Amino acid sequence: MKITVIGLGYLGATHAVAMAKLGHEVIGIEPDDAKRESLAKGELPFYEPGLDKALVEVIKQGNIDFKRSHDEGSKAAELHFICVGTPQKIGSNEADTKYLFSAIEGLAPQLSEDSVVVGKSTVPVGTAADLTAYLANLTGFEPKLAWNPEFLREGTALEDSLNPDRIVIGTEDDFAEQKIREVYKPITDQYNTPILITDIPTSELVKAAANSFLATKISFINAMAEIAEVSGADTVKLAEAIGMDERIGKQFLRNGIGFGGGCLPKDIRGLIARAEQLGVGQAVGFLTEVDEINLRRRSRVTELAVNELDDPKGKKIAVLGAAFKPDSDDLRDSPALSIALELANKEAQVFIHDPEAYEQLSKNQPTLHAREDISEVLKDAELVILGTEWKQYKALDPAKLSVKNKTMIDGRNVLNREAWEKAGWKLISLGRG
Ligand code: UGA
């Protein structure tokens, strides 16, 4: 099928490559010249394992083209996927939907009555109805607009797109449903992926609800960590024990410095704001608590660091990891980076290492000392903080590390306590007595 993918950030670039890999003819629309030109050269503007190779492959196959704006090619497309960002508005919990409306404005002249517009961005419930009215006004006919939320995770984005747990399609239009089923047919044929057809508001809410549930699980276990820290209990064992109950499940019960990234924090806040606008703010009042528990974990690490160092002023602290999770170079709302910045704010000399985010750190974080070489970060450090559980940090040999003080705060509970203590380290874990 001929399709367009509008907006080539994380979601759009992954979706465009995935669709091209399935054999569709894809036009990617991205007004940001640097991003588009980089993609057209076969270079991903962010780190995502496997997606780089797949991009080169689909360019070679001729299945993908990149354009600054729509042209005749878009007119011939049957499906248009809207993948633009919906960031949190500055000074508010609300998601900013302005990029959706400008994407719709650019797309409107290309549409005919048979074109299907499919939103994939995460949106406040009710947005699709506003977009449909806006689009109808621009085109003069009733547009076919459906919502099809995306559940991919950074780090495994391509795999998640090509083999998702489920495909949710919000539409009441049979033609739109058939077209969307057709575009995903190679996936559903291969993996027997369940397709859920819903009304549009449900499909919009599914995504906010899924991310809010995941965030709640993480904050729940981090709340238990707060209790464990004052009662001598071990949260890692606790999570193992409750996770064995299939009704609870063991995933997303890893306690530590909490969740970050471009999705979970903004999506719980967006749901709080939307529920308030709809007059049912109380229904998700608990999400404010989820957010606060999450942010308290970052303060807890700063507090532990200050306790260890007395006064952190002028002392060297090594922070291992800056990205919000391993296998990503995404620094948005990253707990590791936020702790590093807070300690730099207290005038510590914060040296930071990340396997993929070095360039961004050295360009954008002048208060931190970013180094490519981990031994330069560790040398003479009076405290080490593990902020992102990259596999290379988990594999470190504690006996071979050269620091000033062998004190480590394991922000992700991934280090083997026995091995580190045997090598003479004081290992401070979160939520473990
Ligand atoms: C999240 C969702 O998992 C995806 O399903 C969704 O599609 C995506 O947001 C999105 O909205 O686009 P992602 O942000 O890539 O995906 O990352 P997650 O794997 O959900 O991790 C989020 C954060 O939670 C990370 O900082 C991670 O370190 C933390 N986390 C995760 C924990 O602290 N404990 C856990 O047990 C699991």
Tab-separated table of C-alpha atoms and ligand atoms in Angstrom:
chain	number	residue	atom	x	y	z
A	1	MET	CA	0.000	0.000	0.000
A	2	LYS	CA	1.030	3.605	-0.507
A	3	ILE	CA	1.112	5.396	2.821
A	4	THR	CA	2.428	8.588	4.367
A	5	VAL	CA	3.874	8.871	7.865
A	6	ILE	CA	3.695	12.430	9.162
A	7	GLY	CA	6.238	13.360	11.841
A	8	LEU	CA	9.479	11.392	12.011
A	9	GLY	CA	10.445	11.537	15.665
A	10	TYR	CA	10.842	8.368	17.667
A	11	LEU	CA	7.393	7.029	16.936
A	12	GLY	CA	7.157	8.190	13.308
A	13	ALA	CA	10.638	7.122	12.214
A	14	THR	CA	10.105	3.666	13.726
A	15	HIS	CA	6.634	3.320	12.232
A	16	ALA	CA	7.811	4.482	8.783
A	17	VAL	CA	10.695	1.986	8.738
A	18	ALA	CA	8.489	-0.817	10.069
A	19	MET	CA	5.832	-0.181	7.393
A	20	ALA	CA	8.503	-0.055	4.658
A	21	LYS	CA	9.930	-3.318	5.980
A	22	LEU	CA	6.489	-4.893	5.578
A	23	GLY	CA	6.695	-3.949	1.886
A	24	HIS	CA	4.538	-0.801	1.855
A	25	GLU	CA	5.540	2.264	-0.173
A	26	VAL	CA	6.197	4.879	2.480
A	27	ILE	CA	6.562	8.647	2.237
A	28	GLY	CA	7.889	10.126	5.478
A	29	ILE	CA	7.003	13.792	6.017
A	30	GLU	CA	9.261	15.770	8.338
A	31	PRO	CA	9.708	19.573	8.234
A	32	ASP	CA	12.846	19.524	10.436
A	33	ASP	CA	15.650	19.591	7.824
A	34	ALA	CA	18.365	18.098	10.019
A	35	LYS	CA	16.186	15.161	11.084
A	36	ARG	CA	14.867	14.467	7.581
A	37	GLU	CA	18.221	14.777	5.822
A	38	SER	CA	19.858	12.492	8.333
A	39	LEU	CA	17.152	9.844	7.852
A	40	ALA	CA	17.380	10.160	4.058
A	41	LYS	CA	21.126	9.410	4.321
A	42	GLY	CA	20.328	6.284	6.301
A	43	GLU	CA	21.472	7.773	9.607
A	44	LEU	CA	19.128	7.621	12.573
A	45	PRO	CA	19.082	10.899	14.523
A	46	PHE	CA	18.739	8.890	17.772
A	47	TYR	CA	19.997	5.578	19.109
A	48	GLU	CA	17.679	2.628	18.696
A	49	PRO	CA	19.131	-0.873	18.362
A	50	GLY	CA	18.289	-2.561	15.041
A	51	LEU	CA	16.391	0.396	13.594
A	52	ASP	CA	19.555	1.851	12.023
A	53	LYS	CA	20.178	-1.273	9.930
A	54	ALA	CA	16.523	-1.585	8.983
A	55	LEU	CA	16.501	2.044	7.799
A	56	VAL	CA	19.452	1.445	5.471
A	57	GLU	CA	17.793	-1.735	4.194
A	58	VAL	CA	14.454	-0.098	3.310
A	59	ILE	CA	16.206	2.843	1.625
A	60	LYS	CA	18.150	0.353	-0.522
A	61	GLN	CA	14.948	-1.482	-1.377
A	62	GLY	CA	13.411	1.837	-2.466
A	63	ASN	CA	10.417	1.415	-0.126
A	64	ILE	CA	10.815	4.762	1.621
A	65	ASP	CA	11.134	8.375	0.613
A	66	PHE	CA	11.510	11.482	2.766
A	67	LYS	CA	9.822	14.815	2.047
A	68	ARG	CA	9.731	18.191	3.744
A	69	SER	CA	6.022	18.603	2.943
A	70	HIS	CA	3.277	16.906	0.978
A	71	ASP	CA	3.266	16.717	-2.835
A	72	GLU	CA	1.602	14.587	-5.522
A	73	GLY	CA	2.969	11.459	-3.844
A	74	SER	CA	0.786	12.107	-0.790
A	75	LYS	CA	-2.325	12.435	-2.966
A	76	ALA	CA	-1.796	8.876	-4.176
A	77	ALA	CA	-1.480	7.464	-0.650
A	78	GLU	CA	-4.397	5.498	0.773
A	79	LEU	CA	-3.479	5.813	4.433
A	80	HIS	CA	-1.932	8.734	6.301
A	81	PHE	CA	-0.424	8.025	9.708
A	82	ILE	CA	-0.099	11.024	12.028
A	83	CYS	CA	2.864	10.467	14.358
A	84	VAL	CA	3.730	13.990	15.566
A	85	GLY	CA	4.709	14.669	19.172
A	86	THR	CA	2.285	15.739	21.911
A	87	PRO	CA	4.707	17.120	24.519
A	88	GLN	CA	3.708	18.417	27.941
A	89	LYS	CA	2.849	22.121	27.823
A	90	ILE	CA	5.281	24.311	29.727
A	91	GLY	CA	3.846	25.255	33.126
A	92	SER	CA	0.918	22.836	32.840
A	93	ASN	CA	0.153	19.122	33.066
A	94	GLU	CA	-1.674	19.252	29.754
A	95	ALA	CA	-0.446	17.628	26.524
A	96	ASP	CA	0.130	20.088	23.709
A	97	THR	CA	-1.830	18.994	20.631
A	98	LYS	CA	-0.857	21.892	18.365
A	99	TYR	CA	1.387	19.762	16.135
A	100	LEU	CA	-1.573	17.484	15.387
A	101	PHE	CA	-3.654	20.373	14.149
A	102	SER	CA	-0.845	21.712	11.975
A	103	ALA	CA	-0.235	18.206	10.569
A	104	ILE	CA	-3.953	17.991	9.681
A	105	GLU	CA	-3.821	21.420	8.069
A	106	GLY	CA	-0.904	20.385	5.837
A	107	LEU	CA	-2.590	17.111	4.951
A	108	ALA	CA	-6.105	18.374	4.159
A	109	PRO	CA	-5.452	19.494	0.532
A	110	GLN	CA	-4.106	16.020	-0.323
A	111	LEU	CA	-7.194	14.120	0.806
A	112	SER	CA	-10.094	12.658	-1.127
A	113	GLU	CA	-13.239	11.092	0.359
A	114	ASP	CA	-11.559	7.654	0.269
A	115	SER	CA	-8.392	8.712	2.110
A	116	VAL	CA	-7.989	7.312	5.607
A	117	VAL	CA	-6.248	9.392	8.274
A	118	VAL	CA	-4.894	7.365	11.197
A	119	GLY	CA	-3.706	9.019	14.393
A	120	LYS	CA	-0.961	7.192	16.270
A	121	SER	CA	0.220	9.937	18.636
A	122	THR	CA	-0.725	9.722	22.325
A	123	VAL	CA	-3.568	12.198	22.837
A	124	PRO	CA	-6.037	13.431	25.454
A	125	VAL	CA	-9.346	11.615	25.029
A	126	GLY	CA	-11.590	13.728	22.804
A	127	THR	CA	-8.799	15.044	20.558
A	128	ALA	CA	-9.789	12.909	17.552
A	129	ALA	CA	-13.310	14.353	17.604
A	130	ASP	CA	-11.855	17.895	17.516
A	131	LEU	CA	-9.476	16.911	14.722
A	132	THR	CA	-12.306	15.354	12.699
A	133	ALA	CA	-14.379	18.548	12.950
A	134	TYR	CA	-11.336	20.647	12.048
A	135	LEU	CA	-10.528	18.458	9.056
A	136	ALA	CA	-14.159	18.384	7.817
A	137	ASN	CA	-14.107	22.147	7.836
A	138	LEU	CA	-10.925	22.209	5.751
A	139	THR	CA	-11.940	19.555	3.208
A	140	GLY	CA	-15.674	20.175	2.951
A	141	PHE	CA	-16.455	16.443	3.303
A	142	GLU	CA	-16.721	13.999	6.213
A	143	PRO	CA	-13.156	12.684	6.651
A	144	LYS	CA	-12.341	9.088	7.589
A	145	LEU	CA	-10.267	9.513	10.733
A	146	ALA	CA	-9.332	6.581	12.953
A	147	TRP	CA	-7.111	6.216	16.022
A	148	ASN	CA	-4.505	3.473	16.300
A	149	PRO	CA	-2.329	3.940	19.400
A	150	GLU	CA	1.241	2.690	19.419
A	151	PHE	CA	2.702	0.717	22.321
A	152	LEU	CA	6.376	0.461	21.296
A	153	ARG	CA	9.105	0.789	23.910
A	154	GLU	CA	12.374	2.584	23.297
A	155	GLY	CA	15.222	0.101	23.083
A	156	THR	CA	12.992	-2.517	21.410
A	157	ALA	CA	11.021	-0.150	19.170
A	158	LEU	CA	11.315	-2.018	15.868
A	159	GLU	CA	10.564	-5.440	17.343
A	160	ASP	CA	7.565	-4.002	19.200
A	161	SER	CA	6.268	-2.433	15.965
A	162	LEU	CA	6.701	-5.555	13.879
A	163	ASN	CA	5.365	-7.948	16.490
A	164	PRO	CA	3.040	-6.038	18.841
A	165	ASP	CA	1.000	-7.632	21.680
A	166	ARG	CA	-2.156	-6.194	20.159
A	167	ILE	CA	-3.378	-3.765	17.537
A	168	VAL	CA	-6.050	-1.339	18.716
A	169	ILE	CA	-8.109	0.390	16.034
A	170	GLY	CA	-10.574	3.069	17.046
A	171	THR	CA	-13.049	3.624	14.235
A	172	GLU	CA	-16.698	3.288	13.378
A	173	ASP	CA	-16.040	3.385	9.626
A	174	ASP	CA	-15.892	-0.037	7.904
A	175	PHE	CA	-13.795	1.212	4.998
A	176	ALA	CA	-11.179	2.737	7.345
A	177	GLU	CA	-11.136	-0.474	9.411
A	178	GLN	CA	-10.529	-2.615	6.299
A	179	LYS	CA	-7.689	-0.359	5.106
A	180	ILE	CA	-5.963	-0.448	8.489
A	181	ARG	CA	-6.400	-4.222	8.726
A	182	GLU	CA	-4.833	-4.465	5.244
A	183	VAL	CA	-1.764	-2.406	6.187
A	184	TYR	CA	-1.068	-4.660	9.197
A	185	LYS	CA	-1.939	-7.915	7.377
A	186	PRO	CA	1.698	-9.104	7.059
A	187	ILE	CA	1.975	-8.840	10.877
A	188	THR	CA	-1.380	-10.381	11.750
A	189	ASP	CA	-0.821	-13.236	9.253
A	190	GLN	CA	2.607	-14.012	10.659
A	191	TYR	CA	1.958	-13.638	14.387
A	192	ASN	CA	-1.788	-14.016	14.693
A	193	THR	CA	-1.787	-10.666	16.504
A	194	PRO	CA	-5.140	-9.836	18.126
A	195	ILE	CA	-6.934	-6.803	16.669
A	196	LEU	CA	-9.294	-4.883	18.924
A	197	ILE	CA	-11.825	-2.638	17.226
A	198	THR	CA	-13.103	0.091	19.536
A	199	ASP	CA	-14.855	3.421	19.350
A	200	ILE	CA	-12.499	6.371	18.980
A	201	PRO	CA	-12.545	7.697	22.589
A	202	THR	CA	-11.698	4.209	23.907
A	203	SER	CA	-8.746	3.914	21.532
A	204	GLU	CA	-7.438	7.296	22.689
A	205	LEU	CA	-7.868	6.403	26.353
A	206	VAL	CA	-6.307	2.934	25.990
A	207	LYS	CA	-2.853	4.429	25.548
A	208	ALA	CA	-3.081	6.899	28.446
A	209	ALA	CA	-4.515	4.130	30.623
A	210	ALA	CA	-1.798	1.607	29.709
A	211	ASN	CA	1.032	4.048	30.459
A	212	SER	CA	-0.663	5.226	33.672
A	213	PHE	CA	-1.039	1.636	34.827
A	214	LEU	CA	2.638	0.910	34.150
A	215	ALA	CA	3.682	4.088	35.986
A	216	THR	CA	1.439	3.131	38.904
A	217	LYS	CA	3.073	-0.302	39.156
A	218	ILE	CA	6.529	1.280	39.320
A	219	SER	CA	5.473	3.864	41.885
A	220	PHE	CA	3.718	1.187	43.933
A	221	ILE	CA	6.940	-0.775	44.308
A	222	ASN	CA	8.873	2.430	44.976
A	223	ALA	CA	6.368	3.288	47.725
A	224	MET	CA	7.089	-0.142	49.232
A	225	ALA	CA	10.796	0.749	48.961
A	226	GLU	CA	10.191	3.800	51.156
A	227	ILE	CA	8.623	1.530	53.797
A	228	ALA	CA	11.386	-1.064	53.388
A	229	GLU	CA	14.065	1.558	53.958
A	230	VAL	CA	12.735	2.347	57.432
A	231	SER	CA	11.678	-1.160	58.406
A	232	GLY	CA	14.539	-3.350	57.251
A	233	ALA	CA	12.526	-5.148	54.543
A	234	ASP	CA	13.961	-5.996	51.107
A	235	THR	CA	11.908	-4.594	48.186
A	236	VAL	CA	13.611	-6.800	45.591
A	237	LYS	CA	12.505	-9.944	47.437
A	238	LEU	CA	9.117	-8.401	48.104
A	239	ALA	CA	8.607	-7.739	44.368
A	240	GLU	CA	9.624	-11.316	43.600
A	241	ALA	CA	7.133	-12.637	46.118
A	242	ILE	CA	4.139	-10.525	45.064
A	243	GLY	CA	5.012	-10.904	41.361
A	244	MET	CA	4.583	-14.682	41.613
A	245	ASP	CA	0.893	-14.033	41.988
A	246	GLU	CA	-0.229	-14.147	38.364
A	247	ARG	CA	-2.880	-11.540	39.057
A	248	ILE	CA	-0.092	-9.094	39.926
A	249	GLY	CA	2.648	-10.272	37.549
A	250	LYS	CA	6.353	-9.607	37.952
A	251	GLN	CA	6.944	-7.030	35.204
A	252	PHE	CA	7.356	-3.338	36.019
A	253	LEU	CA	8.023	-4.064	39.682
A	254	ARG	CA	11.702	-3.123	39.616
A	255	ASN	CA	12.251	-0.508	42.286
A	256	GLY	CA	14.972	2.101	41.964
A	257	ILE	CA	15.225	5.743	40.936
A	258	GLY	CA	11.943	5.526	39.081
A	259	PHE	CA	10.512	6.143	35.655
A	260	GLY	CA	11.401	8.841	33.177
A	261	GLY	CA	11.456	9.364	29.422
A	262	GLY	CA	9.206	11.113	26.957
A	263	CYS	CA	6.121	9.016	27.739
A	264	LEU	CA	5.237	7.780	31.237
A	265	PRO	CA	5.731	11.102	33.131
A	266	LYS	CA	3.987	13.237	30.507
A	267	ASP	CA	1.174	10.744	29.975
A	268	ILE	CA	0.152	10.477	33.644
A	269	ARG	CA	0.176	14.277	33.852
A	270	GLY	CA	-1.803	14.537	30.620
A	271	LEU	CA	-4.435	12.146	31.978
A	272	ILE	CA	-4.688	14.133	35.215
A	273	ALA	CA	-5.211	17.352	33.225
A	274	ARG	CA	-7.772	15.826	30.876
A	275	ALA	CA	-9.775	14.219	33.699
A	276	GLU	CA	-9.853	17.590	35.483
A	277	GLN	CA	-11.116	19.300	32.309
A	278	LEU	CA	-13.854	16.664	32.083
A	279	GLY	CA	-14.849	17.301	35.711
A	280	VAL	CA	-13.623	13.917	37.007
A	281	GLY	CA	-10.197	14.887	38.309
A	282	GLN	CA	-10.811	12.902	41.505
A	283	ALA	CA	-10.894	9.659	39.503
A	284	VAL	CA	-7.170	9.931	38.838
A	285	GLY	CA	-6.143	11.898	41.915
A	286	PHE	CA	-3.901	8.938	42.765
A	287	LEU	CA	-1.782	9.677	39.671
A	288	THR	CA	-0.542	12.877	41.323
A	289	GLU	CA	0.723	10.636	44.108
A	290	VAL	CA	2.273	8.259	41.537
A	291	ASP	CA	4.165	11.226	40.101
A	292	GLU	CA	5.285	12.432	43.526
A	293	ILE	CA	6.473	8.996	44.698
A	294	ASN	CA	8.465	8.789	41.476
A	295	LEU	CA	10.137	12.174	41.937
A	296	ARG	CA	10.836	11.449	45.641
A	297	ARG	CA	13.114	8.568	44.582
A	298	ARG	CA	15.390	11.055	42.831
A	299	SER	CA	15.516	13.245	45.973
A	300	ARG	CA	16.243	10.139	48.020
A	301	VAL	CA	19.440	9.495	46.047
A	302	THR	CA	20.547	13.123	46.381
A	303	GLU	CA	19.889	12.851	50.121
A	304	LEU	CA	21.920	9.610	50.355
A	305	ALA	CA	24.766	11.251	48.423
A	306	VAL	CA	24.764	14.275	50.718
A	307	ASN	CA	24.786	11.954	53.769
A	308	GLU	CA	27.757	10.047	52.403
A	309	LEU	CA	29.800	13.085	51.466
A	310	ASP	CA	28.750	15.451	54.257
A	311	ASP	CA	28.978	18.464	52.030
A	312	PRO	CA	29.148	17.541	48.322
A	313	LYS	CA	30.660	20.928	47.403
A	314	GLY	CA	33.807	20.415	45.311
A	315	LYS	CA	33.720	16.613	45.724
A	316	LYS	CA	33.945	14.368	42.711
A	317	ILE	CA	30.901	12.187	42.066
A	318	ALA	CA	30.798	9.648	39.217
A	319	VAL	CA	27.390	9.040	37.649
A	320	LEU	CA	27.125	5.944	35.459
A	321	GLY	CA	24.345	6.333	32.942
A	322	ALA	CA	22.336	9.348	31.864
A	323	ALA	CA	19.621	7.941	29.578
A	324	PHE	CA	16.189	7.243	31.102
A	325	LYS	CA	16.682	3.552	30.384
A	326	PRO	CA	19.375	1.343	28.823
A	327	ASP	CA	19.534	0.823	25.025
A	328	SER	CA	18.371	4.393	24.503
A	329	ASP	CA	20.082	7.778	24.313
A	330	ASP	CA	16.891	9.558	25.354
A	331	LEU	CA	17.555	12.063	28.118
A	332	ARG	CA	14.014	13.409	28.407
A	333	ASP	CA	12.948	13.523	32.067
A	334	SER	CA	15.694	11.044	32.890
A	335	PRO	CA	16.004	10.192	36.604
A	336	ALA	CA	19.778	9.608	36.266
A	337	LEU	CA	20.356	12.961	34.601
A	338	SER	CA	18.085	14.779	37.022
A	339	ILE	CA	20.069	13.378	40.008
A	340	ALA	CA	23.369	14.363	38.347
A	341	LEU	CA	22.099	17.912	37.764
A	342	GLU	CA	20.791	18.219	41.313
A	343	LEU	CA	24.199	17.236	42.709
A	344	ALA	CA	25.977	19.633	40.329
A	345	ASN	CA	23.596	22.274	41.631
A	346	LYS	CA	24.974	21.519	45.087
A	347	GLU	CA	28.397	22.299	43.621
A	348	ALA	CA	29.673	18.720	43.479
A	349	GLN	CA	32.036	17.972	40.577
A	350	VAL	CA	29.763	15.580	38.726
A	351	PHE	CA	31.420	13.400	36.086
A	352	ILE	CA	29.019	11.433	33.951
A	353	HIS	CA	29.264	8.547	31.502
A	354	ASP	CA	26.700	7.094	29.136
A	355	PRO	CA	27.452	4.673	26.291
A	356	GLU	CA	25.204	6.512	23.817
A	357	ALA	CA	24.371	9.969	25.153
A	358	TYR	CA	27.918	11.395	25.412
A	359	GLU	CA	27.563	13.951	22.597
A	360	GLN	CA	24.238	15.287	23.827
A	361	LEU	CA	25.604	15.557	27.360
A	362	SER	CA	28.756	17.394	26.374
A	363	LYS	CA	26.808	19.765	24.128
A	364	ASN	CA	23.822	20.512	26.357
A	365	GLN	CA	24.884	20.003	29.980
A	366	PRO	CA	27.606	22.531	30.806
A	367	THR	CA	27.354	21.921	34.578
A	368	LEU	CA	28.320	18.251	34.144
A	369	HIS	CA	31.659	16.779	33.117
A	370	ALA	CA	30.753	14.254	30.423
A	371	ARG	CA	33.490	11.786	29.473
A	372	GLU	CA	33.603	9.043	26.861
A	373	ASP	CA	36.014	7.002	28.906
A	374	ILE	CA	34.454	5.453	31.988
A	375	SER	CA	37.801	5.255	33.832
A	376	GLU	CA	38.112	9.074	33.631
A	377	VAL	CA	34.693	9.369	35.236
A	378	LEU	CA	35.577	6.938	38.031
A	379	LYS	CA	39.149	8.098	38.747
A	380	ASP	CA	39.347	9.824	42.172
A	381	ALA	CA	35.566	9.715	42.619
A	382	GLU	CA	34.413	9.919	46.221
A	383	LEU	CA	31.050	8.419	45.369
A	384	VAL	CA	29.683	6.451	42.408
A	385	ILE	CA	26.000	6.414	41.447
A	386	LEU	CA	24.601	3.882	39.003
A	387	GLY	CA	21.719	5.684	37.305
A	388	THR	CA	20.972	3.602	34.185
A	389	GLU	CA	21.356	-0.169	34.108
A	390	TRP	CA	23.398	-0.460	30.896
A	391	LYS	CA	24.784	-3.985	30.540
A	392	GLN	CA	28.383	-2.721	30.590
A	393	TYR	CA	27.838	-1.306	34.100
A	394	LYS	CA	26.309	-4.546	35.333
A	395	ALA	CA	29.423	-6.341	34.012
A	396	LEU	CA	31.925	-4.072	35.799
A	397	ASP	CA	34.481	-5.908	37.928
A	398	PRO	CA	34.403	-4.097	41.307
A	399	ALA	CA	37.923	-5.310	42.104
A	400	LYS	CA	39.348	-3.510	39.081
A	401	LEU	CA	37.810	-0.060	39.473
A	402	SER	CA	40.015	2.812	40.524
A	403	VAL	CA	38.217	5.406	42.682
A	404	LYS	CA	39.008	7.448	45.793
A	405	ASN	CA	36.194	6.047	47.963
A	406	LYS	CA	34.679	2.662	47.279
A	407	THR	CA	31.073	3.783	47.808
A	408	MET	CA	28.384	2.997	45.278
A	409	ILE	CA	24.691	3.895	45.241
A	410	ASP	CA	23.032	1.295	43.040
A	411	GLY	CA	20.059	3.265	41.728
A	412	ARG	CA	18.666	0.315	39.791
A	413	ASN	CA	19.329	-2.643	42.126
A	414	VAL	CA	21.313	-4.528	39.519
A	415	LEU	CA	24.707	-5.043	41.137
A	416	ASN	CA	25.665	-8.209	42.950
A	417	ARG	CA	25.971	-7.051	46.538
A	418	GLU	CA	28.142	-9.970	47.638
A	419	ALA	CA	30.703	-9.443	44.843
A	420	TRP	CA	30.908	-5.699	45.428
A	421	GLU	CA	31.209	-6.036	49.197
A	422	LYS	CA	33.843	-8.733	48.788
A	423	ALA	CA	35.872	-6.275	46.692
A	424	GLY	CA	35.742	-3.768	49.560
A	425	TRP	CA	32.874	-1.586	48.391
A	426	LYS	CA	30.104	-0.068	50.466
A	427	LEU	CA	27.040	-0.760	48.307
A	428	ILE	CA	23.987	1.357	49.046
A	429	SER	CA	20.837	-0.088	47.509
A	430	LEU	CA	17.432	1.527	47.258
A	431	GLY	CA	14.606	-0.095	49.176
A	432	ARG	CA	16.723	-2.800	50.748
A	433	GLY	CA	16.597	-2.228	54.494
B	1	UGA	C1	6.598	3.331	27.558
B	1	UGA	C2	5.639	2.124	27.507
B	1	UGA	O1	6.244	1.016	28.165
B	1	UGA	C3	5.329	1.746	26.045
B	1	UGA	O2	4.395	0.680	26.011
B	1	UGA	C4	4.744	2.967	25.341
B	1	UGA	O3	4.451	2.702	23.976
B	1	UGA	C5	5.755	4.113	25.407
B	1	UGA	O4	6.040	4.422	26.797
B	1	UGA	C6	5.145	5.311	24.732
B	1	UGA	O5	4.209	5.897	25.272
B	1	UGA	O6	5.534	5.628	23.602
B	1	UGA	P1	9.250	3.637	27.254
B	1	UGA	O7	9.017	5.052	27.661
B	1	UGA	O8	10.105	3.339	26.067
B	1	UGA	O9	7.839	2.918	26.969
B	1	UGA	O10	9.926	2.906	28.473
B	1	UGA	P2	9.526	1.812	29.575
B	1	UGA	O11	10.153	0.534	29.243
B	1	UGA	O12	8.071	1.842	29.839
B	1	UGA	O13	10.293	2.417	30.841
B	1	UGA	C7	9.919	3.687	31.365
B	1	UGA	C8	10.715	4.009	32.603
B	1	UGA	O14	10.331	3.188	33.676
B	1	UGA	C9	12.235	3.871	32.469
B	1	UGA	O15	12.840	5.010	33.055
B	1	UGA	C10	12.549	2.613	33.262
B	1	UGA	O16	13.840	2.638	33.815
B	1	UGA	C11	11.482	2.668	34.351
B	1	UGA	N1	11.125	1.357	34.936
B	1	UGA	C12	10.578	0.389	34.158
B	1	UGA	C13	11.317	1.152	36.288
B	1	UGA	O17	11.815	2.043	37.023
B	1	UGA	N2	10.956	-0.052	36.839
B	1	UGA	C14	10.404	-1.035	36.093
B	1	UGA	O18	10.085	-2.108	36.659
B	1	UGA	C15	10.219	-0.812	34.719
